[in-house]
mmCIF file of C-alpha atoms in Angstrom:
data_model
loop_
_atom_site.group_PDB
_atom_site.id
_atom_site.type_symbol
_atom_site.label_atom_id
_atom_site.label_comp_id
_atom_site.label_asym_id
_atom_site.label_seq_id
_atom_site.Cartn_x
_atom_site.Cartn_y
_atom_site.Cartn_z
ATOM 1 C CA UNK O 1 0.000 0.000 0.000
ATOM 2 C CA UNK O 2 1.334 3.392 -0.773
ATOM 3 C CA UNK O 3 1.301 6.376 1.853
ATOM 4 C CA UNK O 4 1.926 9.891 0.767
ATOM 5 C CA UNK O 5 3.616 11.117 -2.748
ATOM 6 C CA UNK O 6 6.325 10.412 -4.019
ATOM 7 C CA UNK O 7 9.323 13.973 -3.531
ATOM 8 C CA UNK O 8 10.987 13.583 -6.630
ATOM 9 C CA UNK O 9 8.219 13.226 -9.472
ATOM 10 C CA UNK O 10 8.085 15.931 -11.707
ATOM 11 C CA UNK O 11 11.074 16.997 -10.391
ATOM 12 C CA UNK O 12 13.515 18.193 -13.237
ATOM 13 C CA UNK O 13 17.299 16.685 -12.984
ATOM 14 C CA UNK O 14 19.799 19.032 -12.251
ATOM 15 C CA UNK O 15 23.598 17.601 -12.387
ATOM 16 C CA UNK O 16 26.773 18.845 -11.845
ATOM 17 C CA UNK O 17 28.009 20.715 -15.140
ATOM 18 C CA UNK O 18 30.652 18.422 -17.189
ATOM 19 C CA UNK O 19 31.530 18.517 -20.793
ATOM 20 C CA UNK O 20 33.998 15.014 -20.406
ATOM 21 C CA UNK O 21 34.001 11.451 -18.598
ATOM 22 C CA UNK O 22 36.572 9.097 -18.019
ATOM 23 C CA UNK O 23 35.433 5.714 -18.000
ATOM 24 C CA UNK O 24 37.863 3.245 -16.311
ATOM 25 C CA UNK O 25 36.878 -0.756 -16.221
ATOM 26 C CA UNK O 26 38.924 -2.717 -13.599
ATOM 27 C CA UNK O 27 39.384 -6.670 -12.812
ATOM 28 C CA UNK O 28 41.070 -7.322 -10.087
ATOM 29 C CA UNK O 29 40.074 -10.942 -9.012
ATOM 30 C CA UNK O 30 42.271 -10.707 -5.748
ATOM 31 C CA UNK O 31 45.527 -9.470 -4.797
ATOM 32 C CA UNK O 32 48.227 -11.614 -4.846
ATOM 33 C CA UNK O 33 50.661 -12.850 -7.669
ATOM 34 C CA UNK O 34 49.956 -11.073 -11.072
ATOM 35 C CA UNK O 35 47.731 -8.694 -9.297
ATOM 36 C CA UNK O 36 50.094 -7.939 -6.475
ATOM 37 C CA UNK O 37 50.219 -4.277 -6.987
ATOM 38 C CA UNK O 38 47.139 -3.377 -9.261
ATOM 39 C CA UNK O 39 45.140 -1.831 -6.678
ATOM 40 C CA UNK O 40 47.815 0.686 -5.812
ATOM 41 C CA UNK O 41 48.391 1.036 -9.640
ATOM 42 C CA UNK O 42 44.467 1.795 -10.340
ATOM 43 C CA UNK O 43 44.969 4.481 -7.145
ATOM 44 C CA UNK O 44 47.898 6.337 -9.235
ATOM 45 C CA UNK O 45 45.536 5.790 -12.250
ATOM 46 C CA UNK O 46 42.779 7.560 -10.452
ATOM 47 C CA UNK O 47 44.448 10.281 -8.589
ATOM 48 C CA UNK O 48 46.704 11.183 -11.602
ATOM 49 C CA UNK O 49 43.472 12.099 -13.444
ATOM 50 C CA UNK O 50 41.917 13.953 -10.407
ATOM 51 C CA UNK O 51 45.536 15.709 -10.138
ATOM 52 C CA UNK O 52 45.755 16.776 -13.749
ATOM 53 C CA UNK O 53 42.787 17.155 -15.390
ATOM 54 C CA UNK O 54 42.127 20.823 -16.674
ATOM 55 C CA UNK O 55 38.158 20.824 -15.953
ATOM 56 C CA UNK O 56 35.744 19.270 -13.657
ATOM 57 C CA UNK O 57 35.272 16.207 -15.510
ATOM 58 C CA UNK O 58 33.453 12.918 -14.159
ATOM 59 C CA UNK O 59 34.649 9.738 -13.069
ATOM 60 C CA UNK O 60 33.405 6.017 -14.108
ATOM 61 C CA UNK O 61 34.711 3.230 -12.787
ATOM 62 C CA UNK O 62 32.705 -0.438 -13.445
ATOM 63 C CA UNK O 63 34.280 -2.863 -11.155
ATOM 64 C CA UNK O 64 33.954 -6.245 -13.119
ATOM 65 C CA UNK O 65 33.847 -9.789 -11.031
ATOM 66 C CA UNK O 66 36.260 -7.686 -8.501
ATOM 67 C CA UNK O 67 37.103 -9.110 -5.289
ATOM 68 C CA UNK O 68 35.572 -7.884 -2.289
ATOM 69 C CA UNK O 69 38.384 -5.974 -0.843
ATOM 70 C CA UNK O 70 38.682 -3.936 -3.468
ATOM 71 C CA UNK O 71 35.109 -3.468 -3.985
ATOM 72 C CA UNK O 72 35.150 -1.636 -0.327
ATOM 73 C CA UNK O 73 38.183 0.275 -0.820
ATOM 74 C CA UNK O 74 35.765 1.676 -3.797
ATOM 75 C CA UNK O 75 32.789 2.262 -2.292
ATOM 76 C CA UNK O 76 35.528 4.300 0.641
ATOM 77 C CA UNK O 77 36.884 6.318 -2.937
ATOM 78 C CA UNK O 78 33.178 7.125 -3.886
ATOM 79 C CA UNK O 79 32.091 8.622 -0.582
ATOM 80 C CA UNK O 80 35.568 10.712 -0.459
ATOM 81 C CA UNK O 81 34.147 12.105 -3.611
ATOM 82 C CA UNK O 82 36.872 10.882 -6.068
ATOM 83 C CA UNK O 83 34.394 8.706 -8.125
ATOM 84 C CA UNK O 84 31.113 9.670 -9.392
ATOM 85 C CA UNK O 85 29.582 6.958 -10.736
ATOM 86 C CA UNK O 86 30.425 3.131 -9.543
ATOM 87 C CA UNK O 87 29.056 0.462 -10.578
ATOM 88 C CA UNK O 88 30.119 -3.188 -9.636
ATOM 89 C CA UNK O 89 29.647 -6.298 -11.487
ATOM 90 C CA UNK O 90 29.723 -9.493 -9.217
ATOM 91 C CA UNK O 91 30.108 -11.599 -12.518
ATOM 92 C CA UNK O 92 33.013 -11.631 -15.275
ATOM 93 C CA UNK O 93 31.108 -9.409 -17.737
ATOM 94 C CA UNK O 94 34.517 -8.660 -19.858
ATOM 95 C CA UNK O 95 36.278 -5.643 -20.607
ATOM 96 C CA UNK O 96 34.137 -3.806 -23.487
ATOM 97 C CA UNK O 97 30.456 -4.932 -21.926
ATOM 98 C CA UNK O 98 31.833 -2.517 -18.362
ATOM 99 C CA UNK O 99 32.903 -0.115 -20.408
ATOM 100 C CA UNK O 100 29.418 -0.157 -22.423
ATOM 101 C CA UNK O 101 27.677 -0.081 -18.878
ATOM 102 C CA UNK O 102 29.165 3.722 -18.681
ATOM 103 C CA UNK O 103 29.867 4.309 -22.078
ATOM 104 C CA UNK O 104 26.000 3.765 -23.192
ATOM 105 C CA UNK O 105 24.459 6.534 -20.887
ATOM 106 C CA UNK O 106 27.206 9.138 -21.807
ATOM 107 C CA UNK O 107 26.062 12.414 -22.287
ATOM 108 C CA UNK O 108 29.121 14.750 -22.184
ATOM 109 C CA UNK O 109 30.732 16.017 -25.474
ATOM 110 C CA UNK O 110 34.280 13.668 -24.859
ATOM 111 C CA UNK O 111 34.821 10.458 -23.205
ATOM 112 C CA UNK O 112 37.911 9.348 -22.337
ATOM 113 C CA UNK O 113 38.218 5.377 -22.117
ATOM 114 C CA UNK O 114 41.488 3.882 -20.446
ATOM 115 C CA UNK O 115 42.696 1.136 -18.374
ATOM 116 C CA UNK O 116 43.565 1.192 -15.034
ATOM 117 C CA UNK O 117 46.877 1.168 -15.002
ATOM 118 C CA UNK O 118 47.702 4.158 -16.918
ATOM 119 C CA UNK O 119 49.312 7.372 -14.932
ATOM 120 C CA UNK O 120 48.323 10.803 -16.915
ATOM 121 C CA UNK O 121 50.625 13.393 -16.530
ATOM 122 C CA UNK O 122 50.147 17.221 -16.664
ATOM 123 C CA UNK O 123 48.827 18.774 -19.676
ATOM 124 C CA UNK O 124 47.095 15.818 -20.959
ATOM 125 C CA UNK O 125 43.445 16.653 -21.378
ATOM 126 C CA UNK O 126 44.977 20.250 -23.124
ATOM 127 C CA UNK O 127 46.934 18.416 -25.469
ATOM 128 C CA UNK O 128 44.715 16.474 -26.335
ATOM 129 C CA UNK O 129 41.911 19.079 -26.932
ATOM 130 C CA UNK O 130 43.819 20.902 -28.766
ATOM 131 C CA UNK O 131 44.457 18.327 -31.640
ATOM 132 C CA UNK O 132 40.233 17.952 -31.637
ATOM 133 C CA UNK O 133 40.524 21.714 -31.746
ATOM 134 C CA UNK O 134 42.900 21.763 -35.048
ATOM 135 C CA UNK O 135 41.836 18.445 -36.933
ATOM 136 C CA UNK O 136 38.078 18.897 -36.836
ATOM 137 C CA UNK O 137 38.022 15.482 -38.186
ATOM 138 C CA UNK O 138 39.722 13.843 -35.329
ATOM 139 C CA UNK O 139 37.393 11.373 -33.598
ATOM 140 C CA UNK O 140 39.537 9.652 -31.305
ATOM 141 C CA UNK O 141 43.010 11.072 -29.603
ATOM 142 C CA UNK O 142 45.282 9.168 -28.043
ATOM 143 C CA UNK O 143 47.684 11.167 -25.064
ATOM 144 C CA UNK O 144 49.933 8.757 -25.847
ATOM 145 C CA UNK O 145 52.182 8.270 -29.593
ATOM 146 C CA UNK O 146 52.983 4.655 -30.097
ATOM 147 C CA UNK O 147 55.520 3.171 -32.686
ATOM 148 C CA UNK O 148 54.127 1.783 -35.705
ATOM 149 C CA UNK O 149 50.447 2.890 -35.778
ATOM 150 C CA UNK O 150 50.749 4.883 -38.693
ATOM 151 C CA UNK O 151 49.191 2.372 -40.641
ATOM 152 C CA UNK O 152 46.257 1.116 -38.168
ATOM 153 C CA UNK O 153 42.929 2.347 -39.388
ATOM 154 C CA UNK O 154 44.350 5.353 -40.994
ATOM 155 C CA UNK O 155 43.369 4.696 -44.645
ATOM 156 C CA UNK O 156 40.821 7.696 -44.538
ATOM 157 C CA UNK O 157 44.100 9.952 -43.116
ATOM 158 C CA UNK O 158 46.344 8.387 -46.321
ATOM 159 C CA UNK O 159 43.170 9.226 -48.458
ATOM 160 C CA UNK O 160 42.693 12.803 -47.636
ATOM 161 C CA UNK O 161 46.977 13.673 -47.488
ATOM 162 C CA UNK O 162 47.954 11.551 -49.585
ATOM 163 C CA UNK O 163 49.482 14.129 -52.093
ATOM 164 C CA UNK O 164 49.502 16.877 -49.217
ATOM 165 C CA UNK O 165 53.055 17.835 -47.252
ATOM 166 C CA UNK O 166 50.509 17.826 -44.027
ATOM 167 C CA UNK O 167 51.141 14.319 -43.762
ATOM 168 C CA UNK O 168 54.739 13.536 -43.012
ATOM 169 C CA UNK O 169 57.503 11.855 -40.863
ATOM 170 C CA UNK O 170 58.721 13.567 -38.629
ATOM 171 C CA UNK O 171 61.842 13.160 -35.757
ATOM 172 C CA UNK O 172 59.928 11.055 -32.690
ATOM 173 C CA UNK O 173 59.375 14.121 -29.864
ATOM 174 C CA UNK O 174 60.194 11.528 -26.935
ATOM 175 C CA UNK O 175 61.720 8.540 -27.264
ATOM 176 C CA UNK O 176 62.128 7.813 -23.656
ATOM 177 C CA UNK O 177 58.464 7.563 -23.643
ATOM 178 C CA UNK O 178 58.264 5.498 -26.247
ATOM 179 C CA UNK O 179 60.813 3.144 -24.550
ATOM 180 C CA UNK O 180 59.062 2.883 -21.524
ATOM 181 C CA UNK O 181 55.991 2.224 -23.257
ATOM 182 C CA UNK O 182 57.857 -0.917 -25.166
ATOM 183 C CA UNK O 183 58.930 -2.020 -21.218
ATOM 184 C CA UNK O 184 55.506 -1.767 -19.849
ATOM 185 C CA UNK O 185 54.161 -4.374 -22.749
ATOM 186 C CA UNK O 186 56.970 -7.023 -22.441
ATOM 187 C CA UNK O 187 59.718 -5.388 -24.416
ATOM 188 C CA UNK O 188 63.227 -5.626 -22.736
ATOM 189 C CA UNK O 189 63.893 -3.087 -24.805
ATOM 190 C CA UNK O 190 63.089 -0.662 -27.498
ATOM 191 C CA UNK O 191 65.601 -1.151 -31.330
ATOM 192 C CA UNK O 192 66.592 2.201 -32.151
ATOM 193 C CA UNK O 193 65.013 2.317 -36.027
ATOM 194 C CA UNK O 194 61.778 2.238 -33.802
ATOM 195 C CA UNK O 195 62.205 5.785 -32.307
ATOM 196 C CA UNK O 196 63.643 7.616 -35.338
ATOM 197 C CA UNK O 197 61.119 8.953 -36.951
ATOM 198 C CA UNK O 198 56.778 8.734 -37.010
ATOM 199 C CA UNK O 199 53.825 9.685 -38.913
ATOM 200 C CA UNK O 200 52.744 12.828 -38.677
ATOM 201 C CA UNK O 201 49.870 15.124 -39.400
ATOM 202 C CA UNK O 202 50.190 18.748 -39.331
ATOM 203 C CA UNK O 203 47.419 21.398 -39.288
ATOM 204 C CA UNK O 204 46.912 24.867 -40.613
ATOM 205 C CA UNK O 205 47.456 26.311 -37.030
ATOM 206 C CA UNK O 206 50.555 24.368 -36.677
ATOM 207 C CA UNK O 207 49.472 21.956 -34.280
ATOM 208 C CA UNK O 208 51.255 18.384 -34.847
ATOM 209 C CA UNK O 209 49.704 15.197 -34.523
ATOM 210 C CA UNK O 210 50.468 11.628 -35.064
ATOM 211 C CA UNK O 211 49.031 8.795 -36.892
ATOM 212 C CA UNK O 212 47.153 6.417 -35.415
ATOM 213 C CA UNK O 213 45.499 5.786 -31.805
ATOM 214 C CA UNK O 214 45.956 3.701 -28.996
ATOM 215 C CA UNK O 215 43.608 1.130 -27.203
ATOM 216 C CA UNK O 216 44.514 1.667 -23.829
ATOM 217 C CA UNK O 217 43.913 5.225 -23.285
ATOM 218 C CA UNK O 218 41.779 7.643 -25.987
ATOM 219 C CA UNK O 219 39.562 10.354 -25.640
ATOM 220 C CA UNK O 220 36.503 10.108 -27.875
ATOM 221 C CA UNK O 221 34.317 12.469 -29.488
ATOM 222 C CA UNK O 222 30.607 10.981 -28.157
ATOM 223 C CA UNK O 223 29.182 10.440 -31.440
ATOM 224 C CA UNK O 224 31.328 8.281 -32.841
ATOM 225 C CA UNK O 225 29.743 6.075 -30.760
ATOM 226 C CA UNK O 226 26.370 5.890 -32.723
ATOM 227 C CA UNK O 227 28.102 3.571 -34.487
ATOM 228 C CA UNK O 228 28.569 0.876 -31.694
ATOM 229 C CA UNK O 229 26.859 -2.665 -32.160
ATOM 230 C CA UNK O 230 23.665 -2.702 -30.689
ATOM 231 C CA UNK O 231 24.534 -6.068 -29.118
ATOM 232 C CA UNK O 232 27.086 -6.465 -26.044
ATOM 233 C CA UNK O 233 30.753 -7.791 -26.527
ATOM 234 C CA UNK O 234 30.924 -12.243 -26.722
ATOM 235 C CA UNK O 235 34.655 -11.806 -25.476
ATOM 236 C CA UNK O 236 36.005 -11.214 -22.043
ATOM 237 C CA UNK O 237 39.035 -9.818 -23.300
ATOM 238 C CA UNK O 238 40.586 -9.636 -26.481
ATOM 239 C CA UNK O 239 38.992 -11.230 -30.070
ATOM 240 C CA UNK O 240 37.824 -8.777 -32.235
ATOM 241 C CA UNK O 241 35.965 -6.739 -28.936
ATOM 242 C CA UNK O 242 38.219 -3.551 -29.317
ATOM 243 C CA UNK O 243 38.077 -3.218 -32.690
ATOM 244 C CA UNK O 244 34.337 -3.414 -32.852
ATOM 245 C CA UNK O 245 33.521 -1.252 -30.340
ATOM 246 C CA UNK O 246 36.180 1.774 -30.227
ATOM 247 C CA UNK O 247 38.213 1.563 -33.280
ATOM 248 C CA UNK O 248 35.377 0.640 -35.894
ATOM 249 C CA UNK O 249 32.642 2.739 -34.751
ATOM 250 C CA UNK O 250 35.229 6.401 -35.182
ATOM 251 C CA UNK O 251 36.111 4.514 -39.099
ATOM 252 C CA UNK O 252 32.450 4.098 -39.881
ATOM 253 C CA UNK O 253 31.811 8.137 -38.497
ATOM 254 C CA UNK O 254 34.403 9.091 -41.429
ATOM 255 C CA UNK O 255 36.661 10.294 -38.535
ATOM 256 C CA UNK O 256 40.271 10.122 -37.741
ATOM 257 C CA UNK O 257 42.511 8.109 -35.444
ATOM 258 C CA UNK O 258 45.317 10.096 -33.935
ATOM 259 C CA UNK O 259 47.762 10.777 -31.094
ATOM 260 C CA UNK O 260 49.548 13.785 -29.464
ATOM 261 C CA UNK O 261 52.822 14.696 -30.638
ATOM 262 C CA UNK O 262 54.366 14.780 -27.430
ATOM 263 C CA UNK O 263 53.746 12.321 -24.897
ATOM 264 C CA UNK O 264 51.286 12.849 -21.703
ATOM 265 C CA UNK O 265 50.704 9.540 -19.845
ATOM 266 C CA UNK O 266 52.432 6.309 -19.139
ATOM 267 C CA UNK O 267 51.152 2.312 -19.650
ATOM 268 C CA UNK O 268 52.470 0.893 -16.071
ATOM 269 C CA UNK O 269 51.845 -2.482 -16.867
ATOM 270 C CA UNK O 270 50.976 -4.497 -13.496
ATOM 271 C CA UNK O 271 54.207 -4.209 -11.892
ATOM 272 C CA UNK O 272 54.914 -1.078 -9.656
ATOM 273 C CA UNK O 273 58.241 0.542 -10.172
ATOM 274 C CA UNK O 274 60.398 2.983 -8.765
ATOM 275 C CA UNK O 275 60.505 5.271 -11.495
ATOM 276 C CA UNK O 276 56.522 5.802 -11.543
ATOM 277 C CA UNK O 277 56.151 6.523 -7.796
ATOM 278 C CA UNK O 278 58.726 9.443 -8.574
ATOM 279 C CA UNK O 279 56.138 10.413 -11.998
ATOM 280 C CA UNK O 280 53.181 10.628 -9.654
ATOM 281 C CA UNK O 281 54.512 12.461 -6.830
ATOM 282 C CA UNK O 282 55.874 14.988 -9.231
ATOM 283 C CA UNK O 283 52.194 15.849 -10.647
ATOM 284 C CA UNK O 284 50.787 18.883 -9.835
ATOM 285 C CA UNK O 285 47.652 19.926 -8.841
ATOM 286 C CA UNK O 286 45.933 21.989 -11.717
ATOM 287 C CA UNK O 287 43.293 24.437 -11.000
ATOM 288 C CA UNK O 288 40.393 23.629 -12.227
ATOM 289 C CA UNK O 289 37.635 25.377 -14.866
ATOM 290 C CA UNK O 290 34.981 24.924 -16.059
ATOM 291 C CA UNK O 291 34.600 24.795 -19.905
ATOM 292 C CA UNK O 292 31.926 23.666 -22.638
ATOM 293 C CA UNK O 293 33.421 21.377 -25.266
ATOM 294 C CA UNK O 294 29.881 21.833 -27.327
ATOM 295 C CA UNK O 295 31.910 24.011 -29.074
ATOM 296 C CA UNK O 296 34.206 21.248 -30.851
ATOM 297 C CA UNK O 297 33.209 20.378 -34.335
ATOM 298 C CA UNK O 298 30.235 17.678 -34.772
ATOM 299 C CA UNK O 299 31.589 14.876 -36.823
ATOM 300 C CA UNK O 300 28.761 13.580 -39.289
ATOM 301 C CA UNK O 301 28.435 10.449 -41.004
ATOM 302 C CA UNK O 302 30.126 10.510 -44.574
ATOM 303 C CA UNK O 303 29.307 6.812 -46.056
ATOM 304 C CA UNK O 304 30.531 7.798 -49.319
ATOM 305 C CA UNK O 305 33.548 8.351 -47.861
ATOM 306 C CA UNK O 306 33.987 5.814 -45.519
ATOM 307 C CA UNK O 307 33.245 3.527 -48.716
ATOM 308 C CA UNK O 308 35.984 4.827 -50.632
ATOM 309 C CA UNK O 309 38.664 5.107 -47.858
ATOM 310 C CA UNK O 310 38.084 1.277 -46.236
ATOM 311 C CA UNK O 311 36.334 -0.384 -49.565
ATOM 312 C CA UNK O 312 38.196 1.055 -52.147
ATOM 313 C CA UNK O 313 41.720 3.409 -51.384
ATOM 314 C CA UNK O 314 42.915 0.477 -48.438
ATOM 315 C CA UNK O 315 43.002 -2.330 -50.916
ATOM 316 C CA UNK O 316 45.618 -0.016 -53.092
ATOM 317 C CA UNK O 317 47.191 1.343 -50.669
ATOM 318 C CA UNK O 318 48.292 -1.975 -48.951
ATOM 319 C CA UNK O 319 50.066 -3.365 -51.448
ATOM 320 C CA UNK O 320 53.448 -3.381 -50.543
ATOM 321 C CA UNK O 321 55.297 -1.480 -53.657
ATOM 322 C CA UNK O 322 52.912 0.967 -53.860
ATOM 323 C CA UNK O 323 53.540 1.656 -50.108
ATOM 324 C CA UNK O 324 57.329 1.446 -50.573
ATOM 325 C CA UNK O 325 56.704 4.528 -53.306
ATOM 326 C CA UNK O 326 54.627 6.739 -50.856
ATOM 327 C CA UNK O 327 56.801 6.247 -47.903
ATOM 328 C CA UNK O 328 59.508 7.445 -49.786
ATOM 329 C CA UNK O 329 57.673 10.285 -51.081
ATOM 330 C CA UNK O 330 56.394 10.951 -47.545
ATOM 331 C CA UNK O 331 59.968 11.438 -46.291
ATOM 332 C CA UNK O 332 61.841 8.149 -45.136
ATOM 333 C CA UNK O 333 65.175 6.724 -46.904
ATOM 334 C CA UNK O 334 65.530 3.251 -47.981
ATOM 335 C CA UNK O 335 66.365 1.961 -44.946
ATOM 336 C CA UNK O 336 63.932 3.249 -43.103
ATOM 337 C CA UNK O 337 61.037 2.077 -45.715
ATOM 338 C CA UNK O 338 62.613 -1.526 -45.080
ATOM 339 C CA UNK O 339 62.711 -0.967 -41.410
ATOM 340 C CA UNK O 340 58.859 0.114 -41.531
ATOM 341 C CA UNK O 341 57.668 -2.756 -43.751
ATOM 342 C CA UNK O 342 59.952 -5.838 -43.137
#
């Protein structure tokens, strides 16, 4: 039996101005062996974001099949006010389907998806704004350049520049980065014809970007994700989940994939080291403002020219002497060509 009415109905929903959300999924089944550290890792994650970013931005975090501990330290994170929206999974939904919980119900104009082990440094979110801000194109931007993504879902960047100087390759800005980046994946180490040069794009302003985009940490423009499968991820990890779901829906919007110039956050990997303690005490706290990213171009579907950029130009352009000729022509030697395609 009901007594009274009901305070909230007809009651209009006021929230907390934002224009971007970072949505971080975390598994971390307990906390011994390969998960050792990841709690403290997802902390720096966390905190390096709440240090850095430039506006008042939200925070996501879907806790998937997460062990109980951790799911308390959460809950303790939420009430200190360091996480806005929480929302635990006690079964093994996968990496994509938590992200979709979030990612779904997005209103704000950029999303930034990343794992939780990545540290953002200062300057990030501005960096990365600003190549939305000089590529009105761009879809998805990476804080982070990565060897050899030049050629990853770029075919509608190779379209558009092919015969333009805008797209070029250019001396790598920060190859210690880069190295470090090779370490956190498994690589001892990083071969030298790896950080020598990259693919860049260059706008009218100036601004530098670089080819391709990283899974681990982007920031989205929201309506690239019109394009997302109406149906939820069948892998837990891996398959063809990523590609579905954040690099094919920014192809199908006609937009571009692309990466600062410089680099503004770090993979850690699930080992805590020295060195990053030393890269998150050194953050400082940024003073906050708030801004309206409404402002940023509105990509629009373009079928015709997704059609001619993935159906059409990507068959050409992948065979391998007709890539040998536009490498050269987009500024590498010999050796480097061989280096790039062997």
């Amino acid at each position: 039996m009901r007594k009274g009415n009901n305070q909230s109905k007809d009651i209009l929903i006021h929230l907390r101005e934002s224009s971007h959300r970072v949505i971080i999924p975390l598994y971390i089944p307990n906390l011994e062996g390969y998960y050792k550290d990841a709690f403290e890792i997802f902390k720096m994650c966390l905190f390096s974001i709440v240090k850095t970013s430039a506006t008042y931005l939200k925070i996501s975090v879907i806790s998937n099949n997460t062990c109980e501990r951790v799911n308390q330290k959460l809950l303790q994170l939420q009430n200190e006010g360091h996480i806005d929206e929480l929302i635990i999974e006690k079964e093994d939904i996968g990496k994509i389907n938590s992200i979709l919980k979030s990612l779904r119900t997005t209103e704000e104009r950029l999303v930034t998806i990343t794992d939780a082990d990545v540290l953002f440094c200062n300057g990030w979110e501005e960096a990365v704004v600003e190549v939305f801000n000089a590529f009105p194109n761009a879809g998805a931007v990476c804080p982070v350049p990565v060897f050899r993504k030049h050629l990853n879902l770029t075919s509608n960047i190779w379209m558009k520049y092919l015969f333009s100087k805008k797209l070029y390759f250019r001396q790598v800005k920060n190859t210690e980065a880069m190295t470090k980046f090779a370490k956190s994946i498994g690589w001892p180490w990083l071969d030298e014809k790896y950080k020598d040069v990259i693919g860049t794009l260059q706008s009218k302003n100036g601004t530098i970007a670089v080819l391709g985009c990283s899974h681990f940490v982007a920031t989205y423009k929201t309506e690239v994700f019109s394009e997302l499968p109406k149906k939820n991820s069948q892998y837990k990890l891996g398959g063809n989940s990523e590609f579905l779901y954040t690099d094919e829906p920014v192809i199908k919007r006609g937009a571009y994939r692309l990466a600062t110039y410089d680099n503004y956050a770090y993979h850690l990997g699930n080992h805590l080291e020295e060195w990053m303690e030393k890269e998150f005490v050194s953050l400082a706290n940024q003073e906050k403002r708030t801004e309206n990213y409404e402002s940023l171009s509105i990509i629009k579907k373009k079928p015709i020219r997704y059609f001619l950029s993935e159906k059409f130009f990507k068959k050409i352009f992948y065979f391998k002497k007709i890539q040998m000729i536009i490498l050269r022509y987009k500024g590498l030697s010999k050796k480097q060509i061989n280096d790039f395609i062997s």
